[in-house]
PDB file of C-alpha atoms in Angstrom:
ATOM      1  CA  MET A 248      94.869 108.176  92.944  1.00  0.00           C
ATOM      2  CA  ILE A 249      97.656 105.591  93.069  1.00  0.00           C
ATOM      3  CA  GLN A 250     100.915 106.442  91.313  1.00  0.00           C
ATOM      4  CA  ARG A 251     103.835 104.226  90.533  1.00  0.00           C
ATOM      5  CA  TRP A 252     106.929 105.364  92.432  1.00  0.00           C
ATOM      6  CA  ASP A 253     109.775 106.511  90.212  1.00  0.00           C
ATOM      7  CA  PRO A 254     113.027 106.457  92.224  1.00  0.00           C
ATOM      8  CA  PHE A 255     114.797 108.611  89.624  1.00  0.00           C
ATOM      9  CA  SER A 256     112.276 111.462  89.708  1.00  0.00           C
ATOM     10  CA  GLU A 257     113.701 112.699  93.006  1.00  0.00           C
ATOM     11  CA  LEU A 258     117.222 112.536  91.588  1.00  0.00           C
ATOM     12  CA  ARG A 259     116.102 114.559  88.554  1.00  0.00           C
ATOM     13  CA  GLN A 260     114.565 117.168  90.862  1.00  0.00           C
ATOM     14  CA  ILE A 261     117.828 117.409  92.822  1.00  0.00           C
ATOM     15  CA  GLN A 262     119.792 117.752  89.595  1.00  0.00           C
ATOM     16  CA  ASP A 263     117.444 120.479  88.317  1.00  0.00           C
ATOM     17  CA  THR A 264     117.815 122.354  91.601  1.00  0.00           C
ATOM     18  CA  MET A 265     121.608 122.113  91.476  1.00  0.00           C
ATOM     19  CA  ASP A 266     121.615 123.277  87.838  1.00  0.00           C
ATOM     20  CA  ARG A 267     119.620 126.372  88.846  1.00  0.00           C
ATOM     21  CA  VAL A 268     122.033 127.056  91.722  1.00  0.00           C
ATOM     22  CA  TRP A 269     125.073 126.804  89.433  1.00  0.00           C
ATOM     23  CA  ARG A 270     123.461 129.079  86.851  1.00  0.00           C
ATOM     24  CA  GLN A 271     122.841 131.702  89.552  1.00  0.00           C
ATOM     25  CA  ILE A 272     126.334 131.421  90.993  1.00  0.00           C
ATOM     26  CA  GLY A 273     128.095 131.178  87.628  1.00  0.00           C
ATOM     27  CA  THR A 274     131.792 130.454  87.535  1.00  0.00           C
ATOM     28  CA  SER A 275     132.690 133.583  89.499  1.00  0.00           C
ATOM     29  CA  GLY A 276     131.451 132.099  92.769  1.00  0.00           C
ATOM     30  CA  ARG A 277     129.126 135.014  93.642  1.00  0.00           C
ATOM     31  CA  ALA A 278     125.373 134.745  93.535  1.00  0.00           C
ATOM     32  CA  GLY A 279     123.829 136.910  90.833  1.00  0.00           C
ATOM     33  CA  ALA A 280     127.180 137.650  89.166  1.00  0.00           C
ATOM     34  CA  PRO A 281     127.344 137.172  85.409  1.00  0.00           C
ATOM     35  CA  GLU A 282     128.876 133.911  84.329  1.00  0.00           C
ATOM     36  CA  ILE A 283     132.405 134.129  82.995  1.00  0.00           C
ATOM     37  CA  GLU A 284     132.498 132.526  79.572  1.00  0.00           C
ATOM     38  CA  ALA A 285     135.764 130.597  80.059  1.00  0.00           C
ATOM     39  CA  TRP A 286     135.934 127.014  78.939  1.00  0.00           C
ATOM     40  CA  ALA A 287     138.428 124.186  78.854  1.00  0.00           C
ATOM     41  CA  VAL A 288     139.537 122.899  75.478  1.00  0.00           C
ATOM     42  CA  PRO A 289     138.957 119.135  75.078  1.00  0.00           C
ATOM     43  CA  LEU A 290     142.285 117.371  74.460  1.00  0.00           C
ATOM     44  CA  ASP A 291     143.600 114.049  73.219  1.00  0.00           C
ATOM     45  CA  VAL A 292     147.213 113.224  74.110  1.00  0.00           C
ATOM     46  CA  ILE A 293     148.799 110.455  72.058  1.00  0.00           C
ATOM     47  CA  GLN A 294     152.214 108.775  72.198  1.00  0.00           C
ATOM     48  CA  ARG A 295     153.366 108.218  68.598  1.00  0.00           C
ATOM     49  CA  GLY A 296     156.826 106.668  68.548  1.00  0.00           C
ATOM     50  CA  ASP A 297     159.164 109.119  70.268  1.00  0.00           C
ATOM     51  CA  ASP A 298     156.722 112.020  69.808  1.00  0.00           C
ATOM     52  CA  THR A 299     153.894 113.173  72.036  1.00  0.00           C
ATOM     53  CA  VAL A 300     150.975 114.497  70.004  1.00  0.00           C
ATOM     54  CA  VAL A 301     148.344 116.787  71.543  1.00  0.00           C
ATOM     55  CA  ARG A 302     145.092 117.354  69.658  1.00  0.00           C
ATOM     56  CA  ALA A 303     142.703 120.086  70.758  1.00  0.00           C
ATOM     57  CA  SER A 304     139.205 120.526  69.321  1.00  0.00           C
ATOM     58  CA  MET A 305     138.493 124.177  68.618  1.00  0.00           C
ATOM     59  CA  PRO A 306     135.828 124.406  65.918  1.00  0.00           C
ATOM     60  CA  GLY A 307     135.074 127.920  64.744  1.00  0.00           C
ATOM     61  CA  VAL A 308     138.196 129.395  66.332  1.00  0.00           C
ATOM     62  CA  SER A 309     140.330 131.556  64.060  1.00  0.00           C
ATOM     63  CA  PRO A 310     144.010 130.499  64.028  1.00  0.00           C
ATOM     64  CA  GLU A 311     144.954 134.109  64.808  1.00  0.00           C
ATOM     65  CA  GLU A 312     143.065 133.816  68.111  1.00  0.00           C
ATOM     66  CA  ILE A 313     145.098 130.803  69.316  1.00  0.00           C
ATOM     67  CA  ASP A 314     148.178 131.235  71.510  1.00  0.00           C
ATOM     68  CA  VAL A 315     150.400 128.187  72.115  1.00  0.00           C
ATOM     69  CA  SER A 316     153.363 128.463  74.482  1.00  0.00           C
ATOM     70  CA  LEU A 317     155.778 126.106  76.224  1.00  0.00           C
ATOM     71  CA  GLU A 318     157.523 127.269  79.376  1.00  0.00           C
ATOM     72  CA  ASP A 319     159.129 125.119  82.097  1.00  0.00           C
ATOM     73  CA  ASN A 320     157.658 122.013  80.391  1.00  0.00           C
ATOM     74  CA  VAL A 321     154.103 123.365  80.673  1.00  0.00           C
ATOM     75  CA  LEU A 322     152.250 123.511  77.363  1.00  0.00           C
ATOM     76  CA  THR A 323     149.639 126.278  77.406  1.00  0.00           C
ATOM     77  CA  ILE A 324     146.870 126.727  74.849  1.00  0.00           C
ATOM     78  CA  LYS A 325     144.717 129.831  75.131  1.00  0.00           C
ATOM     79  CA  GLY A 326     142.640 132.162  73.044  1.00  0.00           C
ATOM     80  CA  SER A 327     139.095 133.322  72.482  1.00  0.00           C
ATOM     81  CA  THR A 328     136.102 133.060  70.203  1.00  0.00           C
ATOM     82  CA  ALA A 329     133.851 135.945  69.298  1.00  0.00           C
ATOM     83  CA  GLU A 330     130.241 136.132  70.411  1.00  0.00           C
ATOM     84  CA  GLU A 331     127.783 135.925  67.521  1.00  0.00           C
ATOM     85  CA  TYR A 332     125.021 138.517  67.715  1.00  0.00           C
ATOM     86  CA  SER A 333     122.027 138.926  65.500  1.00  0.00           C
ATOM     87  CA  GLU A 334     120.582 142.256  64.473  1.00  0.00           C
ATOM     88  CA  GLU A 335     117.119 140.996  65.411  1.00  0.00           C
ATOM     89  CA  GLN A 336     118.029 140.126  69.020  1.00  0.00           C
ATOM     90  CA  ASP A 337     117.477 136.386  68.654  1.00  0.00           C
ATOM     91  CA  SER A 338     116.887 134.408  71.819  1.00  0.00           C
ATOM     92  CA  TYR A 339     118.435 130.984  72.221  1.00  0.00           C
ATOM     93  CA  LEU A 340     116.237 127.947  72.705  1.00  0.00           C
ATOM     94  CA  MET A 341     119.308 125.820  73.349  1.00  0.00           C
ATOM     95  CA  ARG A 342     122.943 126.871  73.461  1.00  0.00           C
ATOM     96  CA  GLU A 343     125.827 124.409  73.617  1.00  0.00           C
ATOM     97  CA  ARG A 344     128.487 126.047  71.455  1.00  0.00           C
ATOM     98  CA  ARG A 345     131.060 127.820  73.565  1.00  0.00           C
ATOM     99  CA  THR A 346     132.168 131.409  73.120  1.00  0.00           C
ATOM    100  CA  GLY A 347     134.554 133.607  75.036  1.00  0.00           C
ATOM    101  CA  SER A 348     138.045 132.881  76.256  1.00  0.00           C
ATOM    102  CA  PHE A 349     139.580 129.449  76.702  1.00  0.00           C
ATOM    103  CA  HIS A 350     142.671 128.197  78.482  1.00  0.00           C
ATOM    104  CA  ARG A 351     144.304 124.823  78.927  1.00  0.00           C
ATOM    105  CA  ALA A 352     147.661 123.920  80.474  1.00  0.00           C
ATOM    106  CA  LEU A 353     149.353 120.532  80.337  1.00  0.00           C
ATOM    107  CA  ARG A 354     152.549 119.499  82.137  1.00  0.00           C
ATOM    108  CA  LEU A 355     154.919 117.653  79.829  1.00  0.00           C
ATOM    109  CA  PRO A 356     157.687 115.220  80.794  1.00  0.00           C
ATOM    110  CA  GLU A 357     161.260 116.496  81.145  1.00  0.00           C
ATOM    111  CA  SER A 358     162.300 114.502  78.070  1.00  0.00           C
ATOM    112  CA  VAL A 359     160.673 116.799  75.465  1.00  0.00           C
ATOM    113  CA  ASP A 360     162.609 118.995  73.056  1.00  0.00           C
ATOM    114  CA  PRO A 361     161.044 122.485  73.418  1.00  0.00           C
ATOM    115  CA  ASP A 362     162.893 123.823  70.355  1.00  0.00           C
ATOM    116  CA  ARG A 363     161.204 121.355  67.975  1.00  0.00           C
ATOM    117  CA  VAL A 364     157.545 121.712  69.082  1.00  0.00           C
ATOM    118  CA  GLU A 365     155.314 122.087  66.024  1.00  0.00           C
ATOM    119  CA  PRO A 366     151.696 123.371  66.304  1.00  0.00           C
ATOM    120  CA  ARG A 367     149.368 123.059  63.273  1.00  0.00           C
ATOM    121  CA  TYR A 368     145.723 124.090  62.909  1.00  0.00           C
ATOM    122  CA  ASP A 369     143.480 122.386  60.373  1.00  0.00           C
ATOM    123  CA  HIS A 370     139.667 122.193  60.140  1.00  0.00           C
ATOM    124  CA  GLY A 371     139.036 123.140  63.769  1.00  0.00           C
ATOM    125  CA  VAL A 372     141.679 120.832  65.273  1.00  0.00           C
ATOM    126  CA  LEU A 373     144.950 122.125  66.726  1.00  0.00           C
ATOM    127  CA  THR A 374     147.613 119.395  66.541  1.00  0.00           C
ATOM    128  CA  ILE A 375     150.825 119.976  68.498  1.00  0.00           C
ATOM    129  CA  THR A 376     153.680 117.528  67.857  1.00  0.00           C
ATOM    130  CA  ILE A 377     156.210 117.459  70.682  1.00  0.00           C
ATOM    131  CA  PRO A 378     159.333 115.412  69.902  1.00  0.00           C
ATOM    132  CA  LYS A 379     161.455 113.760  72.546  1.00  0.00           C
ATOM    133  CA  ALA A 380     164.943 115.237  73.009  1.00  0.00           C
ATOM    134  CA  GLU A 381     167.620 113.167  71.252  1.00  0.00           C
ATOM    135  CA  ALA A 382     169.640 112.853  74.462  1.00  0.00           C
ATOM    136  CA  LYS A 383     166.601 111.407  76.287  1.00  0.00           C
ATOM    137  CA  LYS A 384     165.685 108.768  73.697  1.00  0.00           C
ATOM    138  CA  ALA A 385     166.179 105.143  74.650  1.00  0.00           C
ATOM    139  CA  ARG A 386     169.177 103.515  73.008  1.00  0.00           C
ATOM    140  CA  GLN A 387     168.843 100.109  71.445  1.00  0.00           C
ATOM    141  CA  LEU A 388     171.555  97.823  72.836  1.00  0.00           C
ATOM    142  CA  ARG A 389     172.769  94.755  70.971  1.00  0.00           C
ATOM    143  CA  VAL A 390     172.779  91.522  72.929  1.00  0.00           C
ATOM    144  CA  GLN A 391     176.001  89.555  72.613  1.00  0.00           C
ATOM    145  CA  VAL A 392     175.816  85.790  72.279  1.00  0.00           C
ATOM    146  CA  GLY A 393     178.287  83.403  73.856  1.00  0.00           C
ATOM    147  CA  ALA A 394     180.598  83.428  76.835  1.00  0.00           C
ATOM    148  CA  PRO A 395     182.156  86.727  77.877  1.00  0.00           C
ATOM    149  CA  THR A 396     185.672  87.382  76.700  1.00  0.00           C
ATOM    150  CA  VAL A 397     188.179  87.130  79.548  1.00  0.00           C
ATOM    151  CA  LEU A 398     191.286  89.222  79.299  1.00  0.00           C
ATOM    152  CA  GLU A 399     194.310  87.514  80.747  1.00  0.00           C
ATOM    153  CA  GLY A 400     196.363  89.709  82.952  1.00  0.00           C
ATOM    154  CA  ASN A 401     200.045  89.595  83.699  1.00  0.00           C
ATOM    155  CA  GLY A 402     199.433  87.750  86.965  1.00  0.00           C
ATOM    156  CA  GLU A 403     199.467  90.651  89.378  1.00  0.00           C
TER     157      GLU A 403
END
């Protein structure tokens, strides 16, 4: 029987093999060890005027389970989500929603004002507004028009 060669079939086989290896290793790095359910929070970082705005998607996370801290200009977001169990011992056919602990750290520029950081949580999105320190803001300078003024000295 003659078959048409599919160059991507070998790549899919390699990917499937690597997926199995990673599932066996888990995130702990030891074969056969249970996978640690830690995940990175997806972030958007936006410059809005003089403020830096960080948005983190955390659907289904209770606000009480979120810890936001700022130390040495490192913004840290961490917390956890509870595992959902069914009384009937359901088995997953596909599972993409994350559960367990999460952690994300982001280095901020030296120009931020740590005393005015404002985190808000609304509809599964954590929005952290980080204003720039007043002393670090750029000053607008007025451009003078015309020849410079020359001060006449006393001839020394």
